[in-house]
Short mmCIF file of C-alpha atoms and ligand atoms in Angstrom, two decimals:
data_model
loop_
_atom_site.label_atom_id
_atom_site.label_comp_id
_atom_site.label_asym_id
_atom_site.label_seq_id
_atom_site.Cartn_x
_atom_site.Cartn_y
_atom_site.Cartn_z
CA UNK A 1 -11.50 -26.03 -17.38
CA UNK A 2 -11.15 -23.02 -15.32
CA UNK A 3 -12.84 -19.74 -16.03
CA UNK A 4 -9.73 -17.79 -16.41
CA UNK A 5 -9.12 -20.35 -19.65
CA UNK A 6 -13.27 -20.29 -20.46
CA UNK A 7 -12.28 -15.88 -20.27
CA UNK A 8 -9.54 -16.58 -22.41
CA UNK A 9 -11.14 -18.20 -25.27
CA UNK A 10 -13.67 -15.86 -24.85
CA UNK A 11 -11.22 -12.86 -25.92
CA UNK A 12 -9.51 -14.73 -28.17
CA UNK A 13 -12.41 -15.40 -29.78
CA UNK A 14 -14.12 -12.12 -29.72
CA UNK A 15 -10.54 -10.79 -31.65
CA UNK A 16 -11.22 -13.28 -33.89
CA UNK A 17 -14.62 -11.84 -34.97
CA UNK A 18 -13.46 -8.41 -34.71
CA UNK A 19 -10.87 -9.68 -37.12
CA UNK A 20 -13.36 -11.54 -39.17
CA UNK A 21 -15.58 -8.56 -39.50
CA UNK A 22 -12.80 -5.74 -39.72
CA UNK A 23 -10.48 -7.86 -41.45
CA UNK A 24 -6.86 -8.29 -39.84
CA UNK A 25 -6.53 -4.42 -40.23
CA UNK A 26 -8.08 -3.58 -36.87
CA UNK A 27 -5.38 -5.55 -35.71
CA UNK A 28 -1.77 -4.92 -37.59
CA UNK A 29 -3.52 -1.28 -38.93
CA UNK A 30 -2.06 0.83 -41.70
CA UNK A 31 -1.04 3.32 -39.50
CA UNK A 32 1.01 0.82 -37.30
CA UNK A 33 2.17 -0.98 -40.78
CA UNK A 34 3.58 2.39 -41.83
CA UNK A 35 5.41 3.09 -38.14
CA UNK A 36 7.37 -0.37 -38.43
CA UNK A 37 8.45 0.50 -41.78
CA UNK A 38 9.24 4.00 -40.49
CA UNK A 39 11.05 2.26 -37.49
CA UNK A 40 12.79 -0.34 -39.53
CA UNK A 41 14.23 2.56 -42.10
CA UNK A 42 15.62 4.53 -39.02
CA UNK A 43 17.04 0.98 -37.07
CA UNK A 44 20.68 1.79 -39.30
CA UNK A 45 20.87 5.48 -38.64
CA UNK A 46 20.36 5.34 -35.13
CA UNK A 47 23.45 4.37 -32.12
CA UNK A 48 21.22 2.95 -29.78
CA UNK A 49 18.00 0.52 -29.82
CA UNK A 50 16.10 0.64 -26.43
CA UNK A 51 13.21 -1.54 -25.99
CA UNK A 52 10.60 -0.89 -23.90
CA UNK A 53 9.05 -3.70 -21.86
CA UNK A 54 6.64 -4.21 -18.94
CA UNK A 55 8.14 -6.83 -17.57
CA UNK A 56 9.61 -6.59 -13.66
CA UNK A 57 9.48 -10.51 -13.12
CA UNK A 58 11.48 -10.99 -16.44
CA UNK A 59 14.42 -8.43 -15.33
CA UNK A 60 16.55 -11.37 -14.42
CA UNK A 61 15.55 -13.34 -17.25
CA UNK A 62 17.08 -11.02 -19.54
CA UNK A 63 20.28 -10.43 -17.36
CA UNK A 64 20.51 -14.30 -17.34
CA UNK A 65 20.43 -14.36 -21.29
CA UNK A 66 23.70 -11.77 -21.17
CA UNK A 67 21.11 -8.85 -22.73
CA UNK A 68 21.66 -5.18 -20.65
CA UNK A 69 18.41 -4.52 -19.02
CA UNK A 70 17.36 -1.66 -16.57
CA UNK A 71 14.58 -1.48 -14.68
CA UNK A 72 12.93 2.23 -14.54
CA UNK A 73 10.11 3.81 -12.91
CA UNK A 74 9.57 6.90 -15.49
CA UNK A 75 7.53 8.36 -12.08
CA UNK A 76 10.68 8.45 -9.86
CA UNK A 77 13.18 11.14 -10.50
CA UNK A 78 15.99 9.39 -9.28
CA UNK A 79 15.86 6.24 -11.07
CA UNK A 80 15.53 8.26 -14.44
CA UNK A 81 18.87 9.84 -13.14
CA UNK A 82 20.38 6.78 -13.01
CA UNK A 83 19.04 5.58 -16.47
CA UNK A 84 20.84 8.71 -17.75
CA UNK A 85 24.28 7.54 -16.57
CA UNK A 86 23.79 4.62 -17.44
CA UNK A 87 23.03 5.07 -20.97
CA UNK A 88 26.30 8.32 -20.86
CA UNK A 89 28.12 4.64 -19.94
CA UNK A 90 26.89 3.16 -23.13
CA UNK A 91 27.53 6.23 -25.18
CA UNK A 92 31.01 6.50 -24.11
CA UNK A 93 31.08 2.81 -25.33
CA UNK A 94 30.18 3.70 -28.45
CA UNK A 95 33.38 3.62 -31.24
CA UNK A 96 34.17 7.09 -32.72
CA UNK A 97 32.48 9.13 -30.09
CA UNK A 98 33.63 12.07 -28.53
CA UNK A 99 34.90 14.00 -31.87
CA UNK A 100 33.20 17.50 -31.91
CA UNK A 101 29.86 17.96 -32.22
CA UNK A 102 28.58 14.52 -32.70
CA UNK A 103 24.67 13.87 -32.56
CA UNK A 104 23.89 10.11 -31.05
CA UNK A 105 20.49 8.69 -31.17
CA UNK A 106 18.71 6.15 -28.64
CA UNK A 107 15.73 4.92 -30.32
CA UNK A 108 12.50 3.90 -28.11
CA UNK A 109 10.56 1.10 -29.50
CA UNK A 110 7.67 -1.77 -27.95
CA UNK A 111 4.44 -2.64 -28.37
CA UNK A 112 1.47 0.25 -27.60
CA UNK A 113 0.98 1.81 -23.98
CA UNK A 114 4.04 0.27 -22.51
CA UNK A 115 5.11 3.96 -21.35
CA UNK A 116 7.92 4.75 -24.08
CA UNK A 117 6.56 8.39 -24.26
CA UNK A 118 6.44 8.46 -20.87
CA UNK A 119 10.43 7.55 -20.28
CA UNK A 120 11.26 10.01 -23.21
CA UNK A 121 9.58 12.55 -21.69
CA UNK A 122 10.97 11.69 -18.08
CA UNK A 123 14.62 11.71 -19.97
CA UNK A 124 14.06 14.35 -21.33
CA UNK A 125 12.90 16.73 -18.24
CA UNK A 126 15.64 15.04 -15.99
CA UNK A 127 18.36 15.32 -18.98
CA UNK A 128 21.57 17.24 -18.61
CA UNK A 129 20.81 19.83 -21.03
CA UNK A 130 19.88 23.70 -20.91
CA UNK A 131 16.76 25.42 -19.81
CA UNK A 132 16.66 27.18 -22.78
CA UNK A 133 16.69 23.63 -24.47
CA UNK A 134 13.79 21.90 -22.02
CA UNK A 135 11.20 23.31 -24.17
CA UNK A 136 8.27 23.78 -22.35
CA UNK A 137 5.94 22.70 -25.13
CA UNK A 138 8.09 20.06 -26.44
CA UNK A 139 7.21 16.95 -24.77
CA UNK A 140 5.93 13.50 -26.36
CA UNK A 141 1.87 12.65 -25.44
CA UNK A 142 1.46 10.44 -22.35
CA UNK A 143 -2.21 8.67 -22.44
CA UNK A 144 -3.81 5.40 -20.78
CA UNK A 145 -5.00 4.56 -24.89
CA UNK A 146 -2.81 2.76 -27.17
CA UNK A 147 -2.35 4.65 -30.14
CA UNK A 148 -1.79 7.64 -29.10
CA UNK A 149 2.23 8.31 -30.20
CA UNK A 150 1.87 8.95 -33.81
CA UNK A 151 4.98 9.76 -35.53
CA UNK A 152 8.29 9.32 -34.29
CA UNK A 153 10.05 12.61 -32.65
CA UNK A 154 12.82 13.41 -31.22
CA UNK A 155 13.58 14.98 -27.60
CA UNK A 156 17.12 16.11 -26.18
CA UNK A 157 18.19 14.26 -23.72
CA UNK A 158 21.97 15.37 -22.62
CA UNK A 159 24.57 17.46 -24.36
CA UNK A 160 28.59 16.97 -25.04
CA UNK A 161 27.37 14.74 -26.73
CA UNK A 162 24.11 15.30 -27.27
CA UNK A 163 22.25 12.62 -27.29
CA UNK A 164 18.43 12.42 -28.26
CA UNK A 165 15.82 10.13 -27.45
CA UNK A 166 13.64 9.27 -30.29
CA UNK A 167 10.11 8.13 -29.05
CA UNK A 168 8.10 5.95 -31.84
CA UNK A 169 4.76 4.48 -32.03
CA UNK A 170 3.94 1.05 -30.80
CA UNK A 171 4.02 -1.62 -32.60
CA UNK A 172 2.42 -5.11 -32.86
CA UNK A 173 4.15 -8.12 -35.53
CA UNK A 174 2.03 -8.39 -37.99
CA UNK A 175 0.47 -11.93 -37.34
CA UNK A 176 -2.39 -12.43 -34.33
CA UNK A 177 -1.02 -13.43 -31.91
CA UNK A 178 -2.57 -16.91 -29.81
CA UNK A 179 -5.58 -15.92 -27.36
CA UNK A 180 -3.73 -16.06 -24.42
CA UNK A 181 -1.30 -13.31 -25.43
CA UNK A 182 -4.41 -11.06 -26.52
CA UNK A 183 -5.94 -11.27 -23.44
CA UNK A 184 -2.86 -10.16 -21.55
CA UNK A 185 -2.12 -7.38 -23.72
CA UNK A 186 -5.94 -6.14 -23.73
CA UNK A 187 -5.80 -6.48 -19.89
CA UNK A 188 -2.63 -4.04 -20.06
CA UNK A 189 -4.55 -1.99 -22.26
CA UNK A 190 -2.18 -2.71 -25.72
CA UNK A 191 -5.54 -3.20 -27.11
CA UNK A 192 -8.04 -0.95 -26.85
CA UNK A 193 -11.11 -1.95 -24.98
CA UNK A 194 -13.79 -1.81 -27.22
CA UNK A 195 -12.26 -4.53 -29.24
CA UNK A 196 -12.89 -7.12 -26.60
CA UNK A 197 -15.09 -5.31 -24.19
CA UNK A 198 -14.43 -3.86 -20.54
CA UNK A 199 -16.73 -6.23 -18.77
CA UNK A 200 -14.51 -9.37 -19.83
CA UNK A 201 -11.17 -7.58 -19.51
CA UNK A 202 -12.05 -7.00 -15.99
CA UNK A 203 -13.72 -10.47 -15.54
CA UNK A 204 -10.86 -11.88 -16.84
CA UNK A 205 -8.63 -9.17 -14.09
CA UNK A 206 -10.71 -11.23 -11.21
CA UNK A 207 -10.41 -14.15 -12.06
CA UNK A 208 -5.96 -14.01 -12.22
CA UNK A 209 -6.64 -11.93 -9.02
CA UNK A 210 -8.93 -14.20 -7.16
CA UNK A 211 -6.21 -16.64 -7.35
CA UNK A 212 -3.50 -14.53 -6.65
CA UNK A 213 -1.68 -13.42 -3.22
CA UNK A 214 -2.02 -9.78 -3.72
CA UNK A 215 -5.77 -9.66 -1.71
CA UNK A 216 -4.07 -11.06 0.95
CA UNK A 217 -1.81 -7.76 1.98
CA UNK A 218 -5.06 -5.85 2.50
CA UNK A 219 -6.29 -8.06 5.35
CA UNK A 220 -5.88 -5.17 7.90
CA UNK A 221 -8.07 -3.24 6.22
CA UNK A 222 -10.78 -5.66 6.86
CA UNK A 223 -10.42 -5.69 10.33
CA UNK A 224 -10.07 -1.73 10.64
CA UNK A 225 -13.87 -1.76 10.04
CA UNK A 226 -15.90 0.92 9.24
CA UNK A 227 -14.53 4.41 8.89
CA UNK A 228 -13.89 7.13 11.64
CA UNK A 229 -13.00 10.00 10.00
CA UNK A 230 -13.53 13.93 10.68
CA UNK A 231 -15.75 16.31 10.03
CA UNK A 232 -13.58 17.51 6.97
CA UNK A 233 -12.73 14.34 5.47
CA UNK A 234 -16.73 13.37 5.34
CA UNK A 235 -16.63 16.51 3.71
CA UNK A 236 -14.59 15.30 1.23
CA UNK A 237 -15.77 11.96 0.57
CA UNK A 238 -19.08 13.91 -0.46
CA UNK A 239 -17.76 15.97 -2.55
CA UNK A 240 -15.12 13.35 -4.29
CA UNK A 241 -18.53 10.49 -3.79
CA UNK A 242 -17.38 8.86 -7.13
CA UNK A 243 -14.17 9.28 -8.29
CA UNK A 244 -12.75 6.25 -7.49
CA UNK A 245 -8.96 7.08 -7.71
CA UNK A 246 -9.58 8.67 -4.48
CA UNK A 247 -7.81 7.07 -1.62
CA UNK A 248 -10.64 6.59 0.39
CA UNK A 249 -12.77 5.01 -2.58
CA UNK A 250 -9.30 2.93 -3.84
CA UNK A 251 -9.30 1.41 0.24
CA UNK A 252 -12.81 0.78 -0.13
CA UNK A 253 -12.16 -1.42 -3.37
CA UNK A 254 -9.77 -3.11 -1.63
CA UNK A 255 -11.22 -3.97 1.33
CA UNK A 256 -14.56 -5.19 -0.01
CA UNK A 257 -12.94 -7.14 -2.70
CA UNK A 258 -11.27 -8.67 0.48
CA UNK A 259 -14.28 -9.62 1.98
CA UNK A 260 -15.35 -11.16 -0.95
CA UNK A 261 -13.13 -13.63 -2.12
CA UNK A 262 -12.11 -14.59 1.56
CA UNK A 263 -15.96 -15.30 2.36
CA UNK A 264 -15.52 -18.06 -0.55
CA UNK A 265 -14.18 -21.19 0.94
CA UNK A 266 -14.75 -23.79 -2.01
CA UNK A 267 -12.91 -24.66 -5.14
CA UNK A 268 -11.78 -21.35 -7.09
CA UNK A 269 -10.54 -23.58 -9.84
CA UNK A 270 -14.09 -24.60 -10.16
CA UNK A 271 -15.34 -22.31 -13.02
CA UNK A 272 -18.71 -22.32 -11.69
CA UNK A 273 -17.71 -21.38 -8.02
CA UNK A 274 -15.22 -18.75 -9.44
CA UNK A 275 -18.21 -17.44 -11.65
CA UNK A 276 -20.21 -16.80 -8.64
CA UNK A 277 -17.52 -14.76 -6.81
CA UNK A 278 -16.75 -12.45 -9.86
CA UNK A 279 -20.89 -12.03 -9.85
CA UNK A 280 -20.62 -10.86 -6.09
CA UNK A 281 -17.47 -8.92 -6.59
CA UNK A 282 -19.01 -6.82 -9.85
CA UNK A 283 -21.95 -6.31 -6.51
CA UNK A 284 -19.56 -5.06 -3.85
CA UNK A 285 -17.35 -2.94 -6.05
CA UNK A 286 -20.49 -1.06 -7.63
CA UNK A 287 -21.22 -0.15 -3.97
CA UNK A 288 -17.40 1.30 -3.13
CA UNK A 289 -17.43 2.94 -6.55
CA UNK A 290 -21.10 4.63 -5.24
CA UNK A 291 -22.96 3.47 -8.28
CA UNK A 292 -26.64 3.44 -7.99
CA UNK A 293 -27.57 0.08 -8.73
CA UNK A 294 -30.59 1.06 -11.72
CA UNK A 295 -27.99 3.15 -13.63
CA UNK A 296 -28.21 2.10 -17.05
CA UNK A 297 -24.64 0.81 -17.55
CA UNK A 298 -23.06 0.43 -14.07
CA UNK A 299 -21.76 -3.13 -14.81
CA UNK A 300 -19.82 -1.61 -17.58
CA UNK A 301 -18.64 1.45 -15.04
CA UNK A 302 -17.66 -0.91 -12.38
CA UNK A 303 -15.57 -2.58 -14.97
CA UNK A 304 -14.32 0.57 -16.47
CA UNK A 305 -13.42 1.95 -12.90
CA UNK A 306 -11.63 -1.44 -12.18
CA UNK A 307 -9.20 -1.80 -14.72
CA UNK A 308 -8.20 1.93 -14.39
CA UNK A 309 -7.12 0.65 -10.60
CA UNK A 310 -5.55 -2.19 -12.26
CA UNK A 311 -3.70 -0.52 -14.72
CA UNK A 312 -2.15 2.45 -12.84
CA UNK A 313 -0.85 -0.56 -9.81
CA UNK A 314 -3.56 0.11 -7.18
CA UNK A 315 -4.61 -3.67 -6.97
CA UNK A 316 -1.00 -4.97 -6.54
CA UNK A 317 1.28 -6.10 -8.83
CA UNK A 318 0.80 -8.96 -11.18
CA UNK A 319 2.91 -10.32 -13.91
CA UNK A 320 0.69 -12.31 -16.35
CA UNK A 321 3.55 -14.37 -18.34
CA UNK A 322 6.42 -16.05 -16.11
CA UNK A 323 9.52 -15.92 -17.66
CA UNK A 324 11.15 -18.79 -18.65
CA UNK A 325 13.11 -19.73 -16.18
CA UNK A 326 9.93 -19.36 -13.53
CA UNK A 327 7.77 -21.51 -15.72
CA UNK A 328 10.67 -24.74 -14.97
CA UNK A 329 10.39 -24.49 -11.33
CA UNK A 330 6.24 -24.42 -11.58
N1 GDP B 1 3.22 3.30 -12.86
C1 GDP B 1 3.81 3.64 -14.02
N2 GDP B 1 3.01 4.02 -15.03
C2 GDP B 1 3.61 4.36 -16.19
C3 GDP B 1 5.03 4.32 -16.35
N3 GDP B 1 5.31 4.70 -17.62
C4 GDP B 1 4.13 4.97 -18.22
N4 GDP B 1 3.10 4.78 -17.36
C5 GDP B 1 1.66 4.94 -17.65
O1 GDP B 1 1.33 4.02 -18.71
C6 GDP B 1 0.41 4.61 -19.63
C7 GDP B 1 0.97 4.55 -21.04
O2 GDP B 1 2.13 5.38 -21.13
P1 GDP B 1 2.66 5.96 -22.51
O3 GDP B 1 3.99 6.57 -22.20
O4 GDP B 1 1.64 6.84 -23.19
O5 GDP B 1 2.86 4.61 -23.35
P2 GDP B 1 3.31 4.43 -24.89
O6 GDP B 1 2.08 4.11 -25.68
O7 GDP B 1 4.26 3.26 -24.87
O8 GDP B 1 3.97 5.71 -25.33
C8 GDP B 1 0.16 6.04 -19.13
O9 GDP B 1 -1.06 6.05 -18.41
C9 GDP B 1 1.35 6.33 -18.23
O10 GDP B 1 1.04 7.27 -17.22
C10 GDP B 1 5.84 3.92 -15.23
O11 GDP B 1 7.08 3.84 -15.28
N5 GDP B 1 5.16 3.58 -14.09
MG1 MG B 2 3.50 6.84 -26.90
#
C-alpha cells in the first residue's frame, strides 16, 4: 500500500468518526438540506441551470459527452466577457424570448467553495448593464471557507433582456460519499478543515505532489541559489518575514520543496520512504515559512500555510480525479 492510500483511509476514516460522533448532520447539515430543497423548488422557474465545476482536465470529457461546457477564469476579465456572449447565445436560444420586458434567470449551482459566488460576482461587474445598476454594495461573499453563500440571491447580469445570475449555496447529495472522494474534496477545501485536520490534508497534498511532475518546472530555481537582492527588497523581506503569499516566501517554498524530494532517490511508492520525505518536507517548509522551530503549533502552521499555496494554484496545477476517458489510456 502506498501512503497516499494509508492518507486516504485515514480521512475517510476520521469523517467517519466525525460522522459517528456528530451524526451524518455535520455532513449533509440542515442548512445545506434546506438550500437543495430551496434549489430544487426554483430548478422549474428558472431558464438556465449552470453548474459549477473545478474540473480543467474534464473540459473535454464533457464536450465529448455532447454537454456545453466553458471553461472560465472568474480572475480574468476577458474570459468573463466571453462567458457573457456566450450565455446572450444561449438566451437568444431560448423559445419565446425577446417579447418586451422579459426577466431570464441563469441559476449557479455545485458543491461548496467551487467559486460560484465568485463567477456571479465577476458576471455581474463585467455585465452589460448600467452604472446606476452595478450596485456597489450588491455583490455575493467570496471566501476560501465552504459555507459561506447562505441564501440564494440574485445579481444583474445584462439588460434587453435582462438576465440575472442567481448564486446559491453549495451543496453536497445527501449520502457520504467513499473516502477517496472526501479526501479530494477536503484537499479543495469543500470540507472544512477541522473535520479532518490540516496536518493530513496537507500530508495527503505531498504525497499526490511528491509523485507528480509539477516540482519538476521549478528546477531553475534550485540552481539560482541563494538570493541577491537589494537593499530595498531585504527591506521588504523583513518586514513581510512571514507572510508566506509573498513572492519571495512562495519561491522559497518552491525551491526547498525541490530540494527535497529530488534529494530522495528510492522508492516513493514505498510508504515508508514517502513517509520520511513528507517528515523532511514539513522541516524545510517551516524554515521558508520563517517559523521558529519551538512554536507551539508550527506543524499545524506549516500545514495551514501549505494548503493556502495549494489552494489559490501556487504549487502547480493538479487534477485529483481523471476523467473517464484518461483513466482507459492509464
Ligand atoms: N484561481 C481562481 N480562484 C477562484 C476562482 N473562482 C473562485 N476562486 C477562489 O475560490 C475560493 C472559493 O470561491 P467562492 O466563490 O466563495 O466559492 P463558492 O463557495 O462556490 O461560492 C475563493 O478563495 C475564491 O477566491 C477562479 O476562477 N480562479
Ligand atoms: Mg458562495
Amino acid at each position: 500500500m502506498t501512503l497516499k492510500h494509508s492518507l486516504v483511509r485515514k480521512i475517510g476514516n476520521a469523517i467517519k468518526e466525525v460522522a459517528r460522533n456528530k451524526g451524518s448532520m455535520w455532513w449533509y447539515t440542515p442548512h445545506m438540506a434546506a438550500a437543495s430543497h430551496a434549489i430544487t423548488e426554483r430548478i422549474p422557474l428558472v431558464h438556465i441551470l449552470l453548474e459549477v465545476r473545478d474540473a480543467r482536465e474534464w473540459l473535454k470529457y464533457f464536450e465529448q459527452k455532447k454537454c456545453l461546457v466553458f471553461g472560465v477564469n472568474s480572475h480574468k476579465k476577458d474570459n468573463i466577457k466571453e462567458l457573457l456572449n456566450f450565455l446572450q447565445a444561449r438566451v437568444r436560444e431560448l423559445p419565446k424570448i425577446g417579447h418586451g420586458d422579459q426577466t431570464i434567470t441563469l441559476m449557479l449551482f455545485g458543491i461548496p467553495n467551487v467559486g460560484k459566488s465568485a463567477l456571479a460576482n465577476s458576471l455581474h461587474q463585467i455585465g452589460r448593464i448600467s452604472a446606476a445598476e452595478k450596485g456597489r454594495l450588491k455583490h455575493a461573499i467570496v471566501s476560501p471557507h465552504p459555507g459561506e453563500t447562505k441564501n440564494i440571491s440574485g445579481l444583474k447580469i445584462a439588460s434587453h433582456p435582462s438576465i440575472y445570475v442567481l448564486d446559491t449555496p453549495g451543496v453536497f447529495p445527501s449520502e457520504i460519499l467513499d473516502a477517496e472522494v472526501c479526501s479530494n474534496l477536503a484537499l479543495t477545501g469543500a470540507i472544512k478543515d477541522c473535520l479532518v485536520g490540516e496536518v493530513e490534508l496537507a500530508e495527503y497534498f505531498l504525497s499526490i505532489f511528491n509523485l507528480s511532475n509539477e516540482y519538476k518546472k521549478w528546477a531553475k530555481l534550485s540552481l539560482a541559489g541563494a538570493d541577491d537582492c537589494s537593499e530595498l527588497e531585504r527591506r521588504q523581506k523583513r518586514q513581510y518575514l512571514t507572510d508566506h503569499t509573498q513572492d519571495f516566501i512562495v519561491n522559497k517554498a518552491r525551491r526547498m520543496l525541490y530540494e527535497a524530494v529530488t534529494s530522495f532517490n528510492s522508492d516513493l511508492e514505498d510508504e515508508e520512504v514517502m513517509s520520511r520525505l513528507i517528515k523532511a518536507e514539513f522541516a524545510v517548509l517551516r524554515d521558508a515559512f520563517n517559523l521558529p522551530p519551538d512554536s507551539d503549533d508550527h506543524v499545524r502552521k506549516v500545514a495551514a500555510k501549505l494548503l493556502n499555496l495549494y489552494r489559490t494554484g501556487r504549487l502547480g496545477h493538479y487534477t485529483l480525479d481523471l476523467a473517464p476517458s484518461n483513466n482507459l489510456v492509464l
